[in-house]
Structures are given as C-alpha cells and as structure tokens.
XYZ file of C-alpha atoms in Angstrom:
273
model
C 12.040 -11.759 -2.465
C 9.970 -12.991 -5.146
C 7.417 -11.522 -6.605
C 5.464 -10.740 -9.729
C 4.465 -7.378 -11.641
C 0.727 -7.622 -12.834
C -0.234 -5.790 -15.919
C -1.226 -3.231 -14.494
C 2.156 -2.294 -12.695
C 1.349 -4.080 -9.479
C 3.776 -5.895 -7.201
C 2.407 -8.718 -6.171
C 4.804 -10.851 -3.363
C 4.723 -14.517 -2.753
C 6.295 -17.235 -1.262
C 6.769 -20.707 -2.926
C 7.916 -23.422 -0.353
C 8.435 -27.073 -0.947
C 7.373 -29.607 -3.745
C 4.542 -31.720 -5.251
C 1.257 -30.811 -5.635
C 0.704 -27.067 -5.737
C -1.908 -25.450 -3.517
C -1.919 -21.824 -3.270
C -3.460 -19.976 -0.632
C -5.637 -16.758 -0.563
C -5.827 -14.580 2.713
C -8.622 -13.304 4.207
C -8.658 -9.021 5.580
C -6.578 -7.045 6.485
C -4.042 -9.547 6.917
C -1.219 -11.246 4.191
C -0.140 -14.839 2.967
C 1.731 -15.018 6.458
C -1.197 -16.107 8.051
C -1.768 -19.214 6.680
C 2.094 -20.320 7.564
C 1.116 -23.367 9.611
C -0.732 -24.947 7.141
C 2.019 -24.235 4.718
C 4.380 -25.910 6.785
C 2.452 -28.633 7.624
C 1.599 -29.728 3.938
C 5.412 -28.652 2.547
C 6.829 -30.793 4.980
C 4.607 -33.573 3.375
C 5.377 -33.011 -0.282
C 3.527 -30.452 -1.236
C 3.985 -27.268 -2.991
C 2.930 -24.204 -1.570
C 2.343 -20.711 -2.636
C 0.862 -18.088 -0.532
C 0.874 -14.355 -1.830
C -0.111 -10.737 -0.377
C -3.270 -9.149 -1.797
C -2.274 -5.875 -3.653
C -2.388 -3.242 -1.024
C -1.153 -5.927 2.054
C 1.372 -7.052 3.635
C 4.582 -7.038 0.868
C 2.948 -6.103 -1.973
C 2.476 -2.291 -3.757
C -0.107 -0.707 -2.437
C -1.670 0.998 -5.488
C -4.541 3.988 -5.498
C -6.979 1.727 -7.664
C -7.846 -1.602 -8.217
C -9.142 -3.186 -5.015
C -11.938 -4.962 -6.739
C -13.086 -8.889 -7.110
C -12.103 -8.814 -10.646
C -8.611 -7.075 -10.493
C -7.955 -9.778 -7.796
C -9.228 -12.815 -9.640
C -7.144 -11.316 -12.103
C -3.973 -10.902 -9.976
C -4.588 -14.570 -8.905
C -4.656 -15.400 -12.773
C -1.343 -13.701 -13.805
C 0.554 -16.198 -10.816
C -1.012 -19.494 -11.608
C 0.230 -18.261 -15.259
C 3.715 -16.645 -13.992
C 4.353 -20.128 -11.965
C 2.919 -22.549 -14.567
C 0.373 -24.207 -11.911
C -1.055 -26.627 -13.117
C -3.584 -29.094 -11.282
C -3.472 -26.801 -8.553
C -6.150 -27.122 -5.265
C -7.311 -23.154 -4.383
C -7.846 -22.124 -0.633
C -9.483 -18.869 0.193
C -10.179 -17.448 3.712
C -13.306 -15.525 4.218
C -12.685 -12.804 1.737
C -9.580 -15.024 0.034
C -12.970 -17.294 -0.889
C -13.740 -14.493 -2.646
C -10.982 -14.281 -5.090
C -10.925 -18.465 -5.627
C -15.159 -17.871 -6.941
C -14.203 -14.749 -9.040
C -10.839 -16.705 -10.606
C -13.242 -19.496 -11.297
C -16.120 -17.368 -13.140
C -13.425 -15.475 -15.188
C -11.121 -18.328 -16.154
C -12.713 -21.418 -15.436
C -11.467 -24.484 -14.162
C -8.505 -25.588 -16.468
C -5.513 -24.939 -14.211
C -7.720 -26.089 -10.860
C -7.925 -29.630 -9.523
C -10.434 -28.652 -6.222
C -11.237 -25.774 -3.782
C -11.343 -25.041 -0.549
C -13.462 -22.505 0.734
C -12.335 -21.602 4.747
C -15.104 -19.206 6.913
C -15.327 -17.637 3.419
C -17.368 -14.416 2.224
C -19.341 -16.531 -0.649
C -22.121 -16.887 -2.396
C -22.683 -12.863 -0.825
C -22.303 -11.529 2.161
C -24.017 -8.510 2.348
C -27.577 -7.851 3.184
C -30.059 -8.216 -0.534
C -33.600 -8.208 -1.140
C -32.977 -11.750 -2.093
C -30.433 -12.182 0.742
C -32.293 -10.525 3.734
C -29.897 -13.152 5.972
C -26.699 -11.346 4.575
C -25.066 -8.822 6.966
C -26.319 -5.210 7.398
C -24.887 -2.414 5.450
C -24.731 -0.488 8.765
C -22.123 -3.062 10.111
C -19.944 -2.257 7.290
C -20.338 1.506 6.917
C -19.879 1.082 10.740
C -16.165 -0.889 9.882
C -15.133 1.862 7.601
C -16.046 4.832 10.198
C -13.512 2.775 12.745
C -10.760 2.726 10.002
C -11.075 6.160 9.622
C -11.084 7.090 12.990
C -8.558 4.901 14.390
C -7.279 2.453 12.196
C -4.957 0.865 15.040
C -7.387 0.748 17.804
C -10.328 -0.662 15.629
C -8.268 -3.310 14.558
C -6.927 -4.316 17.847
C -10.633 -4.319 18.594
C -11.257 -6.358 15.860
C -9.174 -9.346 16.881
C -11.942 -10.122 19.771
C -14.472 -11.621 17.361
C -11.987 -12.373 14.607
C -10.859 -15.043 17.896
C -13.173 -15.640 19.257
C -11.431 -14.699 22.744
C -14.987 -13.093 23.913
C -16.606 -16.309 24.786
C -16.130 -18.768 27.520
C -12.478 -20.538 27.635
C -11.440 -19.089 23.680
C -7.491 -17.952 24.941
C -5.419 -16.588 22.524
C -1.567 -15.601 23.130
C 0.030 -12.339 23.210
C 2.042 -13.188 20.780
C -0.754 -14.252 18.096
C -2.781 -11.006 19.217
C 0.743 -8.793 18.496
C 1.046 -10.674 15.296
C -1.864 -10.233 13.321
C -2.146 -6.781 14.589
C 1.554 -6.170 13.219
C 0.051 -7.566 9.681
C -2.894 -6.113 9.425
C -0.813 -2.815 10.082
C 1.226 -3.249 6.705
C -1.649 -2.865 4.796
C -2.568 0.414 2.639
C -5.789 2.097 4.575
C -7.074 2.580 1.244
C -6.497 -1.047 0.658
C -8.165 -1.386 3.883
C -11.370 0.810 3.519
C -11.727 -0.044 -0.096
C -11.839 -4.145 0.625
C -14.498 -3.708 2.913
C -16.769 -2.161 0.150
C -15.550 -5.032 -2.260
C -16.494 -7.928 0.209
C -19.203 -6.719 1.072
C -20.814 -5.869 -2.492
C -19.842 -8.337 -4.223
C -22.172 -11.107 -5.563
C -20.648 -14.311 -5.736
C -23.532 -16.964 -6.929
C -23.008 -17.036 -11.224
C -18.999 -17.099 -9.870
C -20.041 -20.257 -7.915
C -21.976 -22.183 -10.689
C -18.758 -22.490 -12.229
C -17.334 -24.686 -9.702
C -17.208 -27.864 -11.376
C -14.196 -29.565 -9.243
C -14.416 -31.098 -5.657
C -14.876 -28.524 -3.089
C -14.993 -28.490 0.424
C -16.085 -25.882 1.970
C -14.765 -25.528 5.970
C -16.723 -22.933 8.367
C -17.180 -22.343 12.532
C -20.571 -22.678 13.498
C -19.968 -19.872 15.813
C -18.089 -17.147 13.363
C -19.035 -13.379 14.678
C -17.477 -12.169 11.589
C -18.612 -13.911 8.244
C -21.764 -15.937 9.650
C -22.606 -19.629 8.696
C -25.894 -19.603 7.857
C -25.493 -16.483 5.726
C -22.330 -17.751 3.627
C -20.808 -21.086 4.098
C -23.801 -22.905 4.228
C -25.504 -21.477 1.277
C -22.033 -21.856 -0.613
C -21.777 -25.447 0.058
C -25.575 -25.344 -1.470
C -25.044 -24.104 -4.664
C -21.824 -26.009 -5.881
C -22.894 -29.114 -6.451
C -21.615 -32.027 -5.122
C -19.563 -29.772 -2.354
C -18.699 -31.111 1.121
C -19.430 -28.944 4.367
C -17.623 -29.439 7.467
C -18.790 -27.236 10.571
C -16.260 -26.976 13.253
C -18.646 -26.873 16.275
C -17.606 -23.757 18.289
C -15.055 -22.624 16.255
C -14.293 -18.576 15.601
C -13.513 -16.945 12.557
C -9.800 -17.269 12.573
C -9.756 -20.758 11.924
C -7.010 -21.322 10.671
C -5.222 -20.453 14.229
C -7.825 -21.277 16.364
C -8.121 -24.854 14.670
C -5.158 -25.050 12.905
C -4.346 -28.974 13.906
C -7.802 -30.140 12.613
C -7.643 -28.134 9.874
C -4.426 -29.555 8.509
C -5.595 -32.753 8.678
C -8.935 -31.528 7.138
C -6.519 -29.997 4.027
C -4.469 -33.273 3.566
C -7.004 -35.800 3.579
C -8.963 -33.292 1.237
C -5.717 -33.659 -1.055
C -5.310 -37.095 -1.075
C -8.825 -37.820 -1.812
C-alpha cells in the first residue's frame, strides 16, 4: 500500500496508476480518492499518470485528533507532489477537493502545476458573508453537524439523495453506487467528519484564487443541491482570469458518477489542449 508520512506524523494513502502526464485528484466529503476511479481509469488507460489520495481522516489514511484545516491539507497535498517529484502536473478538486487545489496554489504557487480543474467545487467561499449574502446559511451547516452527531449512518445515507440527485424526475442511481459511497464515507474519522464541515464552510478562498495563473476550467451542475452554482462555481470561474466554465445542464452534485462519460471527455480534451 503506498503511502506517505507528512511532517506532522500523518499517513497519508495514495494510489499511482499508469504513465505520462500526472494529474492528481482531490476528493470531495466524506468520501476518499476511490471515488474518482472512473476517471482514473479512463485517462490511465490513455497515457496518463494518475494519483488519487485519501484526505487525512478518510478512507486509508490516519485519522489524527488535529489538523483538519485548509492549510494542513494544502500542505498534505504539498509534501506528495514533493514525495512523487510531480512535475507539470494538472490539479482536480471536487467540491471541497477544490478547496485544497486554491489553498496549494496560495501557499506554494504555481511551479509544479501545469492547469486546474475545479469539479462542483466549494470555491471562492461557500458560506454565507456580509460580502457573500448568496453563500449558504450557517444554519445548514450547524444543521449537518447535529445529523453527524446524532446518527452519523443514517444522515449520510440521507445525504446521498441530493449528493445524486435521485430526488428529481428520472435521476436513478444503483444500489450498488448508493452501498458504495455509503461504505466510504463510513471509513472516515467522525471527527474528520464534523471538523471538515466547519473547514469548508469557513474558509475563504478568493486571495487563494488570484493566484491561479495556469488554465483552469472550472466544471459545475446547474442543478447542484449541495455546493450551489451561482454561489461558487460561477463566481470562481469569475475571479481567475482567463478560466473556462462549463455547466452541465441538470446535472447533481456527484458529477463525477452521475456524468462520468462527459466528464472524461471534458478532462482529456482539457489535457490535450
């Protein structure tokens, strides 16, 4: 199993398929890297590198008291480009994975990055402001957090409706899937859990985003119940200049199921451009 030891005494898992062209992939909560394994197939098995890992506190790796911050994660993100030696590498962060691409970016600039991708992502902020009254109420997230604690399972079995999309007209979604990402987001530390939710939600993201100075594309669903459009992706496609937005008409949250054919070829021809 490979995986790396941060400075701070962190296990960190990955997984490092194929050749080429690294891109490494940042997943979104409360899941792990194994969510984004059709893409990862898809662009290994067209000469590409790829490297997905598990936020500290998911899926493989530790699950330490401390840490679950945007900075210890840009950090953590830091320490495996470094470990790995990327070099010219594209960045893809899901919703709160955006998160940790725009924080590596503002710490530690742009040298080991060729472009970014930012997928239904939680940047610029996504969180309610005085100078982002279309942000998200506070009361949805304190809400989040009293589910955790209540009934960590059942609240994020609950979660999967919206995160699919499966509550509006013809959005199906297999057994299987639904048993899958409930299995993953399972693995994860509840402190891990609870603790993200204040991080994603807090966290400012707009002097991370003036750093961008790379192509980005930045990929959202026009109907996301989870990390709204107009509120995030739109915004974020705003401030980094020269940044492409594609809107996937009707498309959910979990795009990268949901849409996971259109998105691959969105990825490649992004790569090859």
């Amino acid at each position: 199993m490979s995986t790396l030891t941060t400075r701070d005494g962190t296990e960190i898992y990955y997984k490092d398929w194929g050749h080429g062209q690294p891109v490494v992939f940042s997943h979104g909560w409360p899941l792990d890297g194994d969510m984004w394994e059709y893409q990862m197939n898809f662009l290994a098995e067209r000469g590409y590198r790829v490297i997905a890992y598990d936020r500290r506190g998911f899926g493989r790796s530790s699950q330490p008291w401390d840490g679950y911050n945007y900075d210890t994660f840009a950090d953590d993100l830091a320490q495996l480009l470094e470990r790995l030696d990327l070099k010219e590498v594209t960045l893809v962060g899901f919703s709160m994975g955006g998160g940790d691409v725009a924080r590596y970016i503002g710490r530690f600039g742009t040298t080991r990055v060729a472009k970014v991708v930012l997928l239904g992502a939680v940047t610029p902020i996504f969180g309610k402001t005085q100078d982002h009254p279309q942000g998200v109420d506070k009361a949805v997230f304190d809400g989040i957090k009293q589910g955790l604690r209540a009934d960590r399972a059942q609240f994020l079995s609950d979660f999967s409706t919206p995160f699919f999309g499966t509550n509006r007209p013809g959005h199906k979604v297999s057994q299987g899937v639904l048993a899958q990402t409930f299995n993953i987001a399972m693995l994860a530390s509840i402190k891990g859990t609870l603790d993200c939710v204040t991080a994603f939600s807090e966290t400012d993201f707009r002097a991370d985003l003036k750093g961008f100075n790379v192509p980005t594309l930045v990929i959202h669903g026009d109907d996301d119940q989870i990390v709204p459009l107009e509120a995030t992706g739109k915004l974020a496609a705003e401030l980094v200049p020269g940044a492409k937005l594609k809107v996937y008409a009707g498309a959910p949250h979990a795009l990268a199921f949901t849409h996971k054919d259109l998105l691959n070829e969105d990825l490649l021809s992004f790569l090859k451009s």
